[in-house]
PDB file of C-alpha atoms in Angstrom:
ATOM      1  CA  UNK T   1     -98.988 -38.814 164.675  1.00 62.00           C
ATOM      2  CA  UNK T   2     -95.515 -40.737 165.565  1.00 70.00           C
ATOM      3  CA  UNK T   3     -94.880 -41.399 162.199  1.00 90.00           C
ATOM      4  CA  UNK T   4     -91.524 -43.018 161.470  1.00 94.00           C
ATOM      5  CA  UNK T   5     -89.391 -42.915 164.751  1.00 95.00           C
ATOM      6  CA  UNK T   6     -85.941 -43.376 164.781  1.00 96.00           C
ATOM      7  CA  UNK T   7     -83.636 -44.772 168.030  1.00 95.00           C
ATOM      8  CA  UNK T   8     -81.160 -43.702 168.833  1.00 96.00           C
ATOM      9  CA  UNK T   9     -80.686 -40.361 167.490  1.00 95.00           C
ATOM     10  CA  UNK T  10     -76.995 -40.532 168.109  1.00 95.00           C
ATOM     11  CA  UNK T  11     -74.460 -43.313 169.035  1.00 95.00           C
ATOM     12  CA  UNK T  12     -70.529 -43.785 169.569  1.00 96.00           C
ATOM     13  CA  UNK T  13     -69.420 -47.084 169.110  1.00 96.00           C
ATOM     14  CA  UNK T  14     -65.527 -48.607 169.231  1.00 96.00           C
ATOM     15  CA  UNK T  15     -64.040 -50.398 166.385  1.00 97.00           C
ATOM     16  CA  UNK T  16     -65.719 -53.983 166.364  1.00 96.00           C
ATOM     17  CA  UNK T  17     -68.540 -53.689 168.614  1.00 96.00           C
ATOM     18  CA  UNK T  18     -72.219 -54.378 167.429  1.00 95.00           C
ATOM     19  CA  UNK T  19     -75.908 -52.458 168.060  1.00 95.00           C
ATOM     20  CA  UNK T  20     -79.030 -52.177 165.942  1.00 97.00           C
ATOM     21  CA  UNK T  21     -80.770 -49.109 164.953  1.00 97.00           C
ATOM     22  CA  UNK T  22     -84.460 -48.916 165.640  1.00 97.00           C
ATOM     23  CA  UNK T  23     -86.887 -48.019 163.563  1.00 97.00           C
ATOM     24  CA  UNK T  24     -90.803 -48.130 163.624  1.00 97.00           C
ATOM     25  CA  UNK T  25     -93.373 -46.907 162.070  1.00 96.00           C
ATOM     26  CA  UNK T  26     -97.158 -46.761 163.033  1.00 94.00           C
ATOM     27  CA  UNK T  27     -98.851 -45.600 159.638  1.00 91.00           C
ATOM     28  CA  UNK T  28     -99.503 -49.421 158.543  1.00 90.00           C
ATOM     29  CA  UNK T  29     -96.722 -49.134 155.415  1.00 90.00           C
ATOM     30  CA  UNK T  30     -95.054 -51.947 153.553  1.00 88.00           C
ATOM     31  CA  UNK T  31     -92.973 -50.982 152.531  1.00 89.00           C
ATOM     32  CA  UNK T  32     -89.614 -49.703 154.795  1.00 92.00           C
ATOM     33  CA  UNK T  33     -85.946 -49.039 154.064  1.00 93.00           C
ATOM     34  CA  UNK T  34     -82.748 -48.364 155.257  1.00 96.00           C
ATOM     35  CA  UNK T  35     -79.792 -44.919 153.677  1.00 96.00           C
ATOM     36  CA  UNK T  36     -76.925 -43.977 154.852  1.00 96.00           C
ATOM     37  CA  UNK T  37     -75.845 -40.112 154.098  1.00 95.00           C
ATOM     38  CA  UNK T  38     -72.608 -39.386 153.772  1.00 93.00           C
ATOM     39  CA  UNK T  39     -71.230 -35.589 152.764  1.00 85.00           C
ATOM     40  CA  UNK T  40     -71.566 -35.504 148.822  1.00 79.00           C
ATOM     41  CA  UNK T  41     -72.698 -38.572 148.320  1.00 81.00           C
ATOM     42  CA  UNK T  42     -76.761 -38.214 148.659  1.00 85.00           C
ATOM     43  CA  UNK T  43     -78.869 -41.109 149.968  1.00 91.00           C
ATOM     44  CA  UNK T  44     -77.711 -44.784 149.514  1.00 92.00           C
ATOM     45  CA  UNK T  45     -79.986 -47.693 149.819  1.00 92.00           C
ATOM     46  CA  UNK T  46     -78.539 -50.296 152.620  1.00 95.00           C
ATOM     47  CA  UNK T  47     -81.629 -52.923 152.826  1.00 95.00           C
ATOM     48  CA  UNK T  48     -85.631 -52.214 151.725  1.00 92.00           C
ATOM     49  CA  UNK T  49     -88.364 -54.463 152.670  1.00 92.00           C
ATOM     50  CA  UNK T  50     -91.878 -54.463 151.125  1.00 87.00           C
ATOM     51  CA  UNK T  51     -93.343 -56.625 153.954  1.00 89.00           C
ATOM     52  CA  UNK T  52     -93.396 -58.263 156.901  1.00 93.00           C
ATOM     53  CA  UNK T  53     -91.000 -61.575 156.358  1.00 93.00           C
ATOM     54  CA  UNK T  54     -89.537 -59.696 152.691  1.00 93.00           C
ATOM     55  CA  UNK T  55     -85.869 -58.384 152.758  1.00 94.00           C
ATOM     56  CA  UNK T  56     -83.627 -57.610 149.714  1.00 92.00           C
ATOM     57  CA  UNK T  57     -79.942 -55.680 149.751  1.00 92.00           C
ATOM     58  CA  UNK T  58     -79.673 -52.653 148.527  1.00 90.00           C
ATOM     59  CA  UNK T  59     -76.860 -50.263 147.086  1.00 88.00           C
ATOM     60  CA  UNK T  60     -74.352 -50.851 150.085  1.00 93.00           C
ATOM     61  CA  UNK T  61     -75.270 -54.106 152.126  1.00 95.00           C
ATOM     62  CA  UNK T  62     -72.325 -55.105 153.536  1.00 95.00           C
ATOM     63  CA  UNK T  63     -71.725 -54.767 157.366  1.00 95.00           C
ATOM     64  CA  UNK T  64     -75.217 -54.173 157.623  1.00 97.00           C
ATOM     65  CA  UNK T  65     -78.201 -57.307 158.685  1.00 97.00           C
ATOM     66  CA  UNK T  66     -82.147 -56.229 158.676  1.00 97.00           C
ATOM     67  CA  UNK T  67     -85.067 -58.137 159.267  1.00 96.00           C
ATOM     68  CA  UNK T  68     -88.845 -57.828 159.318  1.00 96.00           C
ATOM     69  CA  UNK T  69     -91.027 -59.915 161.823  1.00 96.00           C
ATOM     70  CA  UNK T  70     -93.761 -57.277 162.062  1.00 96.00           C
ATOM     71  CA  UNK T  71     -94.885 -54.636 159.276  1.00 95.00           C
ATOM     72  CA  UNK T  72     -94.147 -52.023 162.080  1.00 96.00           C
ATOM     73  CA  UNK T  73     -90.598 -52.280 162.976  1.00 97.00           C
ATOM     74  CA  UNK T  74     -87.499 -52.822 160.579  1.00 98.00           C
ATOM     75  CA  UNK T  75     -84.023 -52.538 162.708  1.00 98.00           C
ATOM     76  CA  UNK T  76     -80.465 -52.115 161.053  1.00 98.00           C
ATOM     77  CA  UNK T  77     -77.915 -54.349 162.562  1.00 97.00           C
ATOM     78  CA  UNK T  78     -74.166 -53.388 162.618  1.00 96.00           C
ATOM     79  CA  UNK T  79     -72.211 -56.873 163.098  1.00 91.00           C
ATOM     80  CA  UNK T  80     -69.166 -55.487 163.816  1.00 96.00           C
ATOM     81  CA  UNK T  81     -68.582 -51.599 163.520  1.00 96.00           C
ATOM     82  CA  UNK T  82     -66.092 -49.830 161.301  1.00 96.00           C
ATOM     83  CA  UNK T  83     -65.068 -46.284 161.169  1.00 96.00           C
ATOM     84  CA  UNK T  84     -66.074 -46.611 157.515  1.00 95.00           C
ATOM     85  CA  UNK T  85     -70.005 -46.954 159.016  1.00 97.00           C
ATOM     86  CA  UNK T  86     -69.544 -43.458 161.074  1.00 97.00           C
ATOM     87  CA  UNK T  87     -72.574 -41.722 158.775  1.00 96.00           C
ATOM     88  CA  UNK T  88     -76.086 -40.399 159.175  1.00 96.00           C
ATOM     89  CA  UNK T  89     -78.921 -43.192 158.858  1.00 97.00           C
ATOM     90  CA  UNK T  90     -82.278 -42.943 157.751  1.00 96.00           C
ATOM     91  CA  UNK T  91     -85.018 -45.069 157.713  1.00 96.00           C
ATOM     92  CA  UNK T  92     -88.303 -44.694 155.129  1.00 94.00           C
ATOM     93  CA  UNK T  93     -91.192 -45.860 155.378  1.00 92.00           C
ATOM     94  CA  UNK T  94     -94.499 -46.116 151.934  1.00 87.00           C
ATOM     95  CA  UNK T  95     -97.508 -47.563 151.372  1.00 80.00           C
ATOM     96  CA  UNK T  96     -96.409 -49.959 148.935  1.00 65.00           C
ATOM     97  CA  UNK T  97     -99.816 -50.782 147.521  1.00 52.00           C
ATOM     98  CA  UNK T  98    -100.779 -47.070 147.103  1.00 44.00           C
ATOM     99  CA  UNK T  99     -98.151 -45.029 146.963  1.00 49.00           C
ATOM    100  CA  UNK T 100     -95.123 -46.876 147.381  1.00 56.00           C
ATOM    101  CA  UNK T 101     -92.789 -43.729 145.313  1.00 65.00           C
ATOM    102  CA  UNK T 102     -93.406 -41.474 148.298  1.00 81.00           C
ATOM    103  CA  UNK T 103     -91.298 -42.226 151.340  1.00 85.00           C
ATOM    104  CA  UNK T 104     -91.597 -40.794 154.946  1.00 90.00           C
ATOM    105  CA  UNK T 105     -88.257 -39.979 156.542  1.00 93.00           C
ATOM    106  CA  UNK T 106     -87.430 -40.847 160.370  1.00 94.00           C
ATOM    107  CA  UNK T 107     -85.081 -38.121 162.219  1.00 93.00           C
ATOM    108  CA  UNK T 108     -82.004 -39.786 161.211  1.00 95.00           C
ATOM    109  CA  UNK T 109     -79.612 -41.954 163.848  1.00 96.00           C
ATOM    110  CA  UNK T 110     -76.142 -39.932 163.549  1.00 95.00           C
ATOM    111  CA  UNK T 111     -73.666 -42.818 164.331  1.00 97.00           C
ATOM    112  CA  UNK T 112     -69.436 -41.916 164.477  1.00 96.00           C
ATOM    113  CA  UNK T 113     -67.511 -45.352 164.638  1.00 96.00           C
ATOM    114  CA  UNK T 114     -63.887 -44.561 166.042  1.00 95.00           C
TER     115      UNK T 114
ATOM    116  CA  UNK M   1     -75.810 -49.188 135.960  1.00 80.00           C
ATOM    117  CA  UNK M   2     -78.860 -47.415 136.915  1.00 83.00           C
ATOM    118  CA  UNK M   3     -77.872 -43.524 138.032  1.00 90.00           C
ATOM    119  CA  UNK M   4     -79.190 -40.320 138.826  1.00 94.00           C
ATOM    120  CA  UNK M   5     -77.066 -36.786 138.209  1.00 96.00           C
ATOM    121  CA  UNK M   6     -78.105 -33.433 139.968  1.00 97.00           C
ATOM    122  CA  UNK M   7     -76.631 -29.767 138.932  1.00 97.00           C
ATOM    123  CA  UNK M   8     -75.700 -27.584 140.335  1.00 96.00           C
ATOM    124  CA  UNK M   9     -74.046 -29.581 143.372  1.00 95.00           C
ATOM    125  CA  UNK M  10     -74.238 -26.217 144.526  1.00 96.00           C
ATOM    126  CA  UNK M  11     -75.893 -22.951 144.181  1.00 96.00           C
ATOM    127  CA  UNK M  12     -75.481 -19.723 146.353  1.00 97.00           C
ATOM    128  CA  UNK M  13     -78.611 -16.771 145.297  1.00 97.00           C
ATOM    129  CA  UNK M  14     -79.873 -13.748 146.823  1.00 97.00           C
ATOM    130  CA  UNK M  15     -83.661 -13.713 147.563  1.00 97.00           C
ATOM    131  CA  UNK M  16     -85.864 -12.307 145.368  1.00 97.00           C
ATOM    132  CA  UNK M  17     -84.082 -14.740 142.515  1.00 97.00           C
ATOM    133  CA  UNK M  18     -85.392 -17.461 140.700  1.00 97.00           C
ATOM    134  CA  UNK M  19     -83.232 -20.901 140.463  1.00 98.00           C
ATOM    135  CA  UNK M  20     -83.280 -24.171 138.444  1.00 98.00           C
ATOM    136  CA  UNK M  21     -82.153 -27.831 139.640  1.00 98.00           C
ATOM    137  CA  UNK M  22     -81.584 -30.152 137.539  1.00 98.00           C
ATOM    138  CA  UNK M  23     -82.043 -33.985 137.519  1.00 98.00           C
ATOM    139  CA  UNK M  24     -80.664 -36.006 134.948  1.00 97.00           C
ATOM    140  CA  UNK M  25     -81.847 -40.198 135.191  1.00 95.00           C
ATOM    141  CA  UNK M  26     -80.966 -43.300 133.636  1.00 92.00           C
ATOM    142  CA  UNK M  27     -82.790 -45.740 134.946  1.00 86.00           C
ATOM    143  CA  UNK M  28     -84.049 -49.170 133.333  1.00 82.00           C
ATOM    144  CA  UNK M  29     -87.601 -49.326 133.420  1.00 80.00           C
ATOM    145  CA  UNK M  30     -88.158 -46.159 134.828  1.00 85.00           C
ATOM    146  CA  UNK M  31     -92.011 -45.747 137.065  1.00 84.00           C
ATOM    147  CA  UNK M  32     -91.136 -42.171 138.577  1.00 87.00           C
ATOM    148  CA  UNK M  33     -89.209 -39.245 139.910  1.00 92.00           C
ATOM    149  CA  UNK M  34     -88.868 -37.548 143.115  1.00 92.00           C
ATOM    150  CA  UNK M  35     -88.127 -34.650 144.718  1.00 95.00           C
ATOM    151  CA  UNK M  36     -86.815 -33.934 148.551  1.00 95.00           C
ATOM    152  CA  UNK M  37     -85.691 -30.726 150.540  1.00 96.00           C
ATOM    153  CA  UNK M  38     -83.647 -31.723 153.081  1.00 94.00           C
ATOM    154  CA  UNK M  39     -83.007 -28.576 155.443  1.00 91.00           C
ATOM    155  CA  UNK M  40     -81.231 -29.932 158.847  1.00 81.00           C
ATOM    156  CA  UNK M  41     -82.998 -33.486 159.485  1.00 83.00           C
ATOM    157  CA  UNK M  42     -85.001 -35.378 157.515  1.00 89.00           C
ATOM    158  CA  UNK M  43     -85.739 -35.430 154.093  1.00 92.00           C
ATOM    159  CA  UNK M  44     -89.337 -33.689 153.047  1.00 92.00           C
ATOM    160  CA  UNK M  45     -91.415 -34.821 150.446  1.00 91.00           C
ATOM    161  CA  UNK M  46     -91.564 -32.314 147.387  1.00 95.00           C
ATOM    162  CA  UNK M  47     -93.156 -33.925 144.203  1.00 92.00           C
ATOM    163  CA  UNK M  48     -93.671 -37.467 142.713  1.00 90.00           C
ATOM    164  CA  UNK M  49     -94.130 -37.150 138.816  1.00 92.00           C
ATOM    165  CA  UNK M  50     -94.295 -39.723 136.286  1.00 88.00           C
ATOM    166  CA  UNK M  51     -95.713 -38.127 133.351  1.00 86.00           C
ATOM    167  CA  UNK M  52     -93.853 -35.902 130.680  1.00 89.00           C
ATOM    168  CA  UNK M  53     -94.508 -32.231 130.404  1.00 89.00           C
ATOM    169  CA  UNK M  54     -97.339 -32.026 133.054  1.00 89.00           C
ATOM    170  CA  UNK M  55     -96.145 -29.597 135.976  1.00 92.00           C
ATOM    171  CA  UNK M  56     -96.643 -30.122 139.072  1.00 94.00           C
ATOM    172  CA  UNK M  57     -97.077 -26.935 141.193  1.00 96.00           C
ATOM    173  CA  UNK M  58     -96.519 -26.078 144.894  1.00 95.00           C
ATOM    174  CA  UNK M  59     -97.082 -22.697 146.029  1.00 96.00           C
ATOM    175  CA  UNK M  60     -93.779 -21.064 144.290  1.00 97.00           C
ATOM    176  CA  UNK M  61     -92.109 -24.418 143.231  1.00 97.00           C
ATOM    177  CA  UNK M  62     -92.719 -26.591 140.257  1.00 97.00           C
ATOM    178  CA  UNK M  63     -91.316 -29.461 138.558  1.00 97.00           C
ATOM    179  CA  UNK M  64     -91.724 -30.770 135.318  1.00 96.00           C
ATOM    180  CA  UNK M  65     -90.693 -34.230 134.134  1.00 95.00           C
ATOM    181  CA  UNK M  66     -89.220 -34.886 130.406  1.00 94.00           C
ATOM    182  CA  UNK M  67     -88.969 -38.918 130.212  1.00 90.00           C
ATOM    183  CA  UNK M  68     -87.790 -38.395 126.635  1.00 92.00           C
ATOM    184  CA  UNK M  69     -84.361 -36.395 127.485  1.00 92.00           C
ATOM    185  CA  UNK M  70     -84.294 -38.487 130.296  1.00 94.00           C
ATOM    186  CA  UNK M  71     -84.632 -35.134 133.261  1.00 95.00           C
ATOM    187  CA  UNK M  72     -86.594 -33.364 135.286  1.00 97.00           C
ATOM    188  CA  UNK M  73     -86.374 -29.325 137.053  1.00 97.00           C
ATOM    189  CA  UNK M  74     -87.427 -27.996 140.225  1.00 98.00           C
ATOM    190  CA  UNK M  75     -88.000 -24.246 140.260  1.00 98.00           C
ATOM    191  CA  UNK M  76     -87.882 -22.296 142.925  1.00 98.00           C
ATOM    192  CA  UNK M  77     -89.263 -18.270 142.507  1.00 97.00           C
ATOM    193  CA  UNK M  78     -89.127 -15.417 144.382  1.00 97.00           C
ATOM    194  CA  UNK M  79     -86.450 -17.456 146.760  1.00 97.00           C
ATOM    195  CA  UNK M  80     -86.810 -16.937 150.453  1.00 97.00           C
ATOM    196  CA  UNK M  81     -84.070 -17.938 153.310  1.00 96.00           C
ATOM    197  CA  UNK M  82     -86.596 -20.613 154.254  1.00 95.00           C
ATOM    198  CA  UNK M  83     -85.399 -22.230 151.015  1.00 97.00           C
ATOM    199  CA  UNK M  84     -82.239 -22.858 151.912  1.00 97.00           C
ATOM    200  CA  UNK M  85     -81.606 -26.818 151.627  1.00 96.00           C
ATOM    201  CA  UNK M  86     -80.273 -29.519 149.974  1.00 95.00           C
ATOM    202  CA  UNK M  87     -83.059 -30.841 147.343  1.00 97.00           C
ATOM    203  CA  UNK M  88     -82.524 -34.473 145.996  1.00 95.00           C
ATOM    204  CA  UNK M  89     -84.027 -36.222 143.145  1.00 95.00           C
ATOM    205  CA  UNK M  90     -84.590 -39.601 142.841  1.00 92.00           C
ATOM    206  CA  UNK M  91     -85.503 -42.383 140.725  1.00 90.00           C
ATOM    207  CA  UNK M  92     -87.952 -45.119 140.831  1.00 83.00           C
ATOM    208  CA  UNK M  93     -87.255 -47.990 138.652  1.00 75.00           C
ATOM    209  CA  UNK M  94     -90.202 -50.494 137.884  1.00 68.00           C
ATOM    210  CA  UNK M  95     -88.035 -53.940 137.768  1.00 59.00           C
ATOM    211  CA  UNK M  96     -87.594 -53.999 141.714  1.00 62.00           C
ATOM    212  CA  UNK M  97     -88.051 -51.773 144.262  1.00 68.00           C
ATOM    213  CA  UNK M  98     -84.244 -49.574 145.082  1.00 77.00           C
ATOM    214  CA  UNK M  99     -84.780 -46.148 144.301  1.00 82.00           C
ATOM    215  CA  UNK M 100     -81.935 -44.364 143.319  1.00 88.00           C
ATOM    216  CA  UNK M 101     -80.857 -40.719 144.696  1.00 91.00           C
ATOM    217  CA  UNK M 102     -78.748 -38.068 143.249  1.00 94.00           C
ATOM    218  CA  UNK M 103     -75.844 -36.843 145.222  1.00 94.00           C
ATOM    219  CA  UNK M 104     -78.292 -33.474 146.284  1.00 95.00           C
ATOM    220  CA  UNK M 105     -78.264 -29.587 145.244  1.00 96.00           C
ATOM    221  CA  UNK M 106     -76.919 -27.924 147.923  1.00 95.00           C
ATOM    222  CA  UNK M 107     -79.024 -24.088 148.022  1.00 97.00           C
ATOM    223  CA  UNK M 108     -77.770 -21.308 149.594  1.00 97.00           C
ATOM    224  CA  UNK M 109     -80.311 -18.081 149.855  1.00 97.00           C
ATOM    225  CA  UNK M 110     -78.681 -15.088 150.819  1.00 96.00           C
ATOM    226  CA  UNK M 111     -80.660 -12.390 152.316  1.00 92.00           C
TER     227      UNK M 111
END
């Protein structure tokens, strides 16, 4: 079972520049989301989605775009990096209709922004 | 604001020992709580518990929920170095869908 995969699982970007971080998932789940981890500060939500077509922001939205065309895949966008973004991100994935408290953790995308 | 507070932030034992983490919520609406160990990647599913005073049991963990003083515990017995982690609570409101994560217990078992 693939689970929730993560790409990449680590990136250097330069002040400015853009990517997306993959994420996909192949258990059929609604529901999907976005953290950043930073040292101390726990999980924060970035974006969540509870379907295909469905985003909402989360905790700490800014700098950050998502979208949902499929129920499989939900990508984080960085517009335009800062070294404020250099964290660890994780993306979740629940079935919303069941289940939706109990998330599923990718690997994490470690991501330094100098 | 909704929030959730974990204690110890950190907590060094010697195995053999029994520990306590503690989760403290406020959260409008409140559906559930979580908990996570977290040892180098990603985050593992521990418990889900919505109901008060009904333990939930794992081998030698367990967590019990109190939605009237607003917390919850993880216990941990008989530690062993494989428990080393960071364990994180969170909360799941009912009025939309962002739940909310304490900043982590950060457990150190010393052999």
């Amino acid at each position: 079972n693939a689970g929730v995969t993560q790409t990449p699982k680590f990136q250097v970007l330069k002040t400015g520049q853009s990517m997306t971080l993959q994420c996909a998932q192949d258990m059929n789940h609604e529901y999907m989301s976005w953290y950043r981890q930073d040292p101390g500060m726990g999980l924060r939500l970035i974006h969540y989605s509870v379907g295909a077509g469905i985003t909402d922001q989360g905790e700490v939205p800014n700098g950050y775009n998502v979208s949902r065309s499929t129920t499989e895949d939900f990508p984080l966008r960085l517009l335009s990096a800062a070294p404020s973004q250099t964290s660890v991100y994780f993306c979740a994935s629940s079935p919303y209709a069941l289940a939706k408290n109990i998330q599923y953790f990718g690997a994490g995308t470690r991501l330094s922004v100098l | 604001e909704d929030k959730v507070v974990q204690s110890p932030l950190s907590l060094v034992v010697h195995e053999g020992d029994t520990v306590t983490l503690n989760c403290s919520y406020e959260v409008t609406n409140f559906r559930s709580l979580l908990w996570y160990k977290q040892e180098k990647k990603a985050p593992t599913f521990l418990f889900m518990l919505t109901s008060s005073g009904i333990e939930k049991k794992s081998g030698r963990l367990s967590s019990i929920l109190d939605k009237k003083e607003l917390f919850s515990i993880l216990n941990i017995t008989a530690t062993q170095t494989g428990d080393s982690a960071v364990y994180l609570c969170a909360a799941f409101p009912r009025r939309d869908d962002k739940i909310i994560f304490g900043k982590g217990t950060r457990l150190h078992i010393l052999p």
